[in-house]
PDB file of C-alpha atoms in Angstrom:
ATOM      1  CA  MET A 239     233.157  -1.660 103.463  1.00 93.00           C
ATOM      2  CA  GLU A 240     231.756  -5.033 102.562  1.00 96.00           C
ATOM      3  CA  PHE A 241     229.806  -6.232  99.531  1.00 97.00           C
ATOM      4  CA  LYS A 242     227.220  -8.932 100.322  1.00 97.00           C
ATOM      5  CA  GLU A 243     225.082 -10.770  97.779  1.00 96.00           C
ATOM      6  CA  VAL A 244     221.772 -12.310  98.886  1.00 96.00           C
ATOM      7  CA  ASN A 245     218.702 -13.752  97.174  1.00 93.00           C
ATOM      8  CA  LYS A 246     216.408 -12.624  99.969  1.00 95.00           C
ATOM      9  CA  LEU A 247     216.692  -9.654 102.267  1.00 97.00           C
ATOM     10  CA  SER A 248     216.512 -10.206 105.973  1.00 96.00           C
ATOM     11  CA  PRO A 249     213.851  -8.133 107.762  1.00 96.00           C
ATOM     12  CA  LEU A 250     216.601  -5.830 109.109  1.00 96.00           C
ATOM     13  CA  PHE A 251     218.259  -5.296 105.767  1.00 97.00           C
ATOM     14  CA  LYS A 252     214.919  -4.893 104.032  1.00 97.00           C
ATOM     15  CA  GLU A 253     213.949  -2.059 106.388  1.00 98.00           C
ATOM     16  CA  GLN A 254     217.395  -0.415 105.946  1.00 98.00           C
ATOM     17  CA  VAL A 255     216.991  -0.607 102.154  1.00 98.00           C
ATOM     18  CA  ARG A 256     213.487   0.909 102.372  1.00 98.00           C
ATOM     19  CA  LEU A 257     214.789   3.800 104.465  1.00 98.00           C
ATOM     20  CA  LEU A 258     217.750   4.278 102.113  1.00 98.00           C
ATOM     21  CA  TRP A 259     215.282   4.318  99.212  1.00 98.00           C
ATOM     22  CA  ASN A 260     213.265   6.999 100.936  1.00 98.00           C
ATOM     23  CA  ARG A 261     216.342   9.124 101.757  1.00 97.00           C
ATOM     24  CA  GLU A 262     217.954   8.990  98.333  1.00 98.00           C
ATOM     25  CA  TYR A 263     215.225   8.600  95.625  1.00 97.00           C
ATOM     26  CA  PRO A 264     212.775  11.336  94.725  1.00 97.00           C
ATOM     27  CA  TYR A 265     210.145  11.700  97.496  1.00 97.00           C
ATOM     28  CA  VAL A 266     207.310  11.145  94.985  1.00 96.00           C
ATOM     29  CA  ILE A 267     208.257   7.403  94.866  1.00 96.00           C
ATOM     30  CA  ALA A 268     208.850   6.946  98.625  1.00 97.00           C
ATOM     31  CA  GLN A 269     208.051   3.492  99.994  1.00 96.00           C
ATOM     32  CA  LYS A 270     205.882   4.791 102.847  1.00 94.00           C
ATOM     33  CA  SER A 271     205.241   1.470 104.539  1.00 96.00           C
ATOM     34  CA  ASN A 272     206.853  -1.955 104.880  1.00 94.00           C
ATOM     35  CA  LYS A 273     203.820  -3.346 103.079  1.00 96.00           C
ATOM     36  CA  ASP A 274     204.409  -1.100 100.055  1.00 95.00           C
ATOM     37  CA  PHE A 275     208.045  -2.094  99.865  1.00 97.00           C
ATOM     38  CA  ASN A 276     207.286  -5.797 100.299  1.00 96.00           C
ATOM     39  CA  GLU A 277     204.782  -5.538  97.446  1.00 96.00           C
ATOM     40  CA  TYR A 278     207.346  -3.870  95.243  1.00 96.00           C
ATOM     41  CA  LEU A 279     209.996  -6.502  96.011  1.00 96.00           C
ATOM     42  CA  GLU A 280     207.506  -9.346  95.500  1.00 95.00           C
ATOM     43  CA  SER A 281     206.712  -7.987  92.028  1.00 95.00           C
ATOM     44  CA  LEU A 282     210.352  -8.570  90.970  1.00 96.00           C
ATOM     45  CA  LYS A 283     211.142 -11.997  89.483  1.00 95.00           C
ATOM     46  CA  ASN A 284     214.449 -13.928  89.932  1.00 96.00           C
ATOM     47  CA  LYS A 285     215.924 -11.133  92.018  1.00 97.00           C
ATOM     48  CA  ASN A 286     219.413 -10.892  93.471  1.00 97.00           C
ATOM     49  CA  HIS A 287     220.449  -8.207  95.916  1.00 98.00           C
ATOM     50  CA  LEU A 288     223.868  -6.722  96.297  1.00 98.00           C
ATOM     51  CA  LEU A 289     224.334  -4.847  99.536  1.00 98.00           C
ATOM     52  CA  VAL A 290     227.065  -2.368 100.460  1.00 98.00           C
ATOM     53  CA  LEU A 291     227.488  -2.676 104.192  1.00 98.00           C
ATOM     54  CA  GLU A 292     229.499  -0.926 106.838  1.00 97.00           C
ATOM     55  CA  LYS A 293     229.245  -2.509 110.272  1.00 95.00           C
ATOM     56  CA  ASN A 294     225.955  -4.165 109.238  1.00 92.00           C
ATOM     57  CA  ARG A 295     224.530  -0.823 108.109  1.00 97.00           C
ATOM     58  CA  VAL A 296     223.233  -0.696 104.515  1.00 98.00           C
ATOM     59  CA  LEU A 297     224.872   2.135 102.599  1.00 98.00           C
ATOM     60  CA  GLY A 298     224.027   0.797  99.130  1.00 98.00           C
ATOM     61  CA  TRP A 299     221.661  -1.568  97.449  1.00 98.00           C
ATOM     62  CA  CYS A 300     221.629  -2.903  93.962  1.00 98.00           C
ATOM     63  CA  CYS A 301     219.041  -5.397  92.768  1.00 98.00           C
ATOM     64  CA  ASP A 302     218.898  -7.202  89.397  1.00 98.00           C
ATOM     65  CA  PHE A 303     215.790  -8.999  88.336  1.00 97.00           C
ATOM     66  CA  ILE A 304     213.957 -10.333  85.237  1.00 96.00           C
ATOM     67  CA  ARG A 305     211.217  -8.313  83.590  1.00 94.00           C
ATOM     68  CA  GLU A 306     209.672  -9.364  80.296  1.00 90.00           C
ATOM     69  CA  GLY A 307     212.540 -11.805  79.682  1.00 93.00           C
ATOM     70  CA  GLU A 308     215.343  -9.208  80.161  1.00 95.00           C
ATOM     71  CA  CYS A 309     217.594  -8.268  83.098  1.00 97.00           C
ATOM     72  CA  TRP A 310     216.714  -4.982  84.812  1.00 98.00           C
ATOM     73  CA  PHE A 311     218.285  -3.398  87.828  1.00 98.00           C
ATOM     74  CA  ALA A 312     217.729  -0.771  90.468  1.00 98.00           C
ATOM     75  CA  MET A 313     220.493   0.846  92.501  1.00 98.00           C
ATOM     76  CA  ILE A 314     220.692   3.273  95.422  1.00 98.00           C
ATOM     77  CA  LEU A 315     223.766   4.617  97.203  1.00 98.00           C
ATOM     78  CA  ASP A 316     223.775   6.646 100.347  1.00 98.00           C
ATOM     79  CA  THR A 317     225.006  10.206  99.622  1.00 96.00           C
ATOM     80  CA  GLU A 318     228.028   9.641 101.828  1.00 95.00           C
ATOM     81  CA  ILE A 319     229.439   6.936  99.501  1.00 97.00           C
ATOM     82  CA  GLN A 320     228.537   8.464  96.151  1.00 96.00           C
ATOM     83  CA  GLY A 321     231.446   9.422  93.878  1.00 95.00           C
ATOM     84  CA  LYS A 322     233.818   6.848  95.419  1.00 97.00           C
ATOM     85  CA  GLY A 323     233.639   4.182  92.663  1.00 97.00           C
ATOM     86  CA  ILE A 324     231.201   1.938  94.545  1.00 97.00           C
ATOM     87  CA  GLY A 325     228.365   2.294  91.969  1.00 97.00           C
ATOM     88  CA  LYS A 326     230.792   1.411  89.244  1.00 97.00           C
ATOM     89  CA  ARG A 327     231.887  -1.700  91.179  1.00 97.00           C
ATOM     90  CA  LEU A 328     228.239  -2.768  91.616  1.00 98.00           C
ATOM     91  CA  ILE A 329     227.568  -2.393  87.855  1.00 97.00           C
ATOM     92  CA  GLU A 330     230.770  -4.410  87.108  1.00 96.00           C
ATOM     93  CA  LYS A 331     229.456  -7.193  89.352  1.00 96.00           C
ATOM     94  CA  LEU A 332     226.159  -7.205  87.453  1.00 96.00           C
ATOM     95  CA  LYS A 333     227.948  -7.231  84.078  1.00 95.00           C
ATOM     96  CA  LYS A 334     229.708 -10.479  85.071  1.00 95.00           C
ATOM     97  CA  ARG A 335     226.242 -12.159  85.295  1.00 93.00           C
ATOM     98  CA  HIS A 336     224.365 -10.433  82.539  1.00 95.00           C
ATOM     99  CA  ASN A 337     225.361  -9.354  79.023  1.00 95.00           C
ATOM    100  CA  LYS A 338     222.665  -6.725  78.949  1.00 97.00           C
ATOM    101  CA  LEU A 339     221.337  -4.491  81.728  1.00 98.00           C
ATOM    102  CA  ASN A 340     218.244  -2.295  81.555  1.00 98.00           C
ATOM    103  CA  GLY A 341     217.128   0.352  83.981  1.00 98.00           C
ATOM    104  CA  TRP A 342     215.101   3.506  84.449  1.00 97.00           C
ATOM    105  CA  VAL A 343     216.784   6.779  85.301  1.00 97.00           C
ATOM    106  CA  VAL A 344     215.346  10.138  86.209  1.00 96.00           C
ATOM    107  CA  ILE A 345     216.849  12.780  84.003  1.00 90.00           C
ATOM    108  CA  GLU A 346     215.019  15.853  85.397  1.00 89.00           C
ATOM    109  CA  GLU A 347     216.442  17.911  88.214  1.00 87.00           C
ATOM    110  CA  SER A 348     213.019  19.095  89.396  1.00 93.00           C
ATOM    111  CA  TYR A 349     212.416  16.377  92.066  1.00 97.00           C
ATOM    112  CA  VAL A 350     213.297  16.650  95.764  1.00 97.00           C
ATOM    113  CA  LYS A 351     214.316  14.036  98.252  1.00 97.00           C
ATOM    114  CA  GLU A 352     212.687  13.295 101.598  1.00 96.00           C
ATOM    115  CA  ASN A 353     214.933  15.918 103.239  1.00 96.00           C
ATOM    116  CA  GLU A 354     213.718  18.524 100.696  1.00 96.00           C
ATOM    117  CA  GLN A 355     217.147  18.641  99.074  1.00 96.00           C
ATOM    118  CA  PRO A 356     217.179  18.466  95.222  1.00 96.00           C
ATOM    119  CA  TYR A 357     217.397  14.973  93.666  1.00 97.00           C
ATOM    120  CA  LYS A 358     220.493  14.937  91.442  1.00 95.00           C
ATOM    121  CA  SER A 359     219.979  12.786  88.356  1.00 96.00           C
ATOM    122  CA  PRO A 360     222.565  10.026  87.961  1.00 96.00           C
ATOM    123  CA  ILE A 361     222.323  10.152  84.182  1.00 96.00           C
ATOM    124  CA  GLY A 362     225.954  11.421  83.850  1.00 96.00           C
ATOM    125  CA  PHE A 363     227.210   8.432  85.896  1.00 97.00           C
ATOM    126  CA  TYR A 364     225.416   5.952  83.670  1.00 98.00           C
ATOM    127  CA  LYS A 365     226.621   7.635  80.454  1.00 97.00           C
ATOM    128  CA  LYS A 366     230.185   7.577  81.753  1.00 97.00           C
ATOM    129  CA  LEU A 367     229.866   3.809  82.232  1.00 97.00           C
ATOM    130  CA  GLY A 368     228.743   3.348  78.658  1.00 97.00           C
ATOM    131  CA  PHE A 369     224.946   3.032  79.076  1.00 98.00           C
ATOM    132  CA  THR A 370     222.868   3.988  76.114  1.00 98.00           C
ATOM    133  CA  VAL A 371     220.005   6.437  76.954  1.00 97.00           C
ATOM    134  CA  PHE A 372     216.715   5.842  75.200  1.00 97.00           C
ATOM    135  CA  GLU A 373     215.103   9.267  75.640  1.00 93.00           C
ATOM    136  CA  LYS A 374     211.967   8.223  73.735  1.00 95.00           C
ATOM    137  CA  GLU A 375     211.355   5.202  75.979  1.00 95.00           C
ATOM    138  CA  LYS A 376     209.783   6.716  79.043  1.00 94.00           C
ATOM    139  CA  LEU A 377     208.544   5.102  82.245  1.00 92.00           C
ATOM    140  CA  ASP A 378     204.804   4.825  82.175  1.00 86.00           C
ATOM    141  CA  SER A 379     204.148   6.759  85.394  1.00 89.00           C
ATOM    142  CA  SER A 380     202.118   9.811  86.215  1.00 90.00           C
ATOM    143  CA  ILE A 381     204.332  10.770  89.173  1.00 93.00           C
ATOM    144  CA  LEU A 382     207.870  10.239  87.874  1.00 94.00           C
ATOM    145  CA  ASN A 383     209.591  11.020  84.573  1.00 94.00           C
ATOM    146  CA  ALA A 384     212.318   8.553  83.780  1.00 96.00           C
ATOM    147  CA  VAL A 385     213.913   7.159  80.620  1.00 97.00           C
ATOM    148  CA  LYS A 386     215.298   3.715  79.796  1.00 98.00           C
ATOM    149  CA  ILE A 387     218.982   3.080  79.943  1.00 98.00           C
ATOM    150  CA  GLN A 388     220.789   0.001  78.703  1.00 98.00           C
ATOM    151  CA  LEU A 389     224.283  -1.458  78.834  1.00 98.00           C
ATOM    152  CA  LYS A 390     225.402  -4.271  76.578  1.00 96.00           C
ATOM    153  CA  SER A 391     228.613  -6.210  77.118  1.00 84.00           C
TER     154      SER A 391
END
């Protein structure tokens, strides 16, 4: 397994990340088209991508970016590599560059993935790594309930 850092995703990696997003995140936030995903990525400022690759296949994606003057991140791991310390390694790489990380995390277990399997909230993973959960700071979205998490070094 290889970790690769890039400022811009190649078309091949971008499509693999979009498909990974659609497989692993709740279906209600699926990136249904390349155009939708491109628009999402373009909205992120000063972004860096960390890819987890196996034989040029994207199994994980982590992206840090600046929003309102603070560092935020998004992370997705393929089910087959979850629980193997890879997410922790990605967060450790982000911590080397940023003394504060912000993110949104779904805490409900009521969502389903594209394959109609339940979406398991990663809140326990983030708490284990020392993230603070701000249950009163909710994502302003009518389709997804998520709360803010933050890690300070």
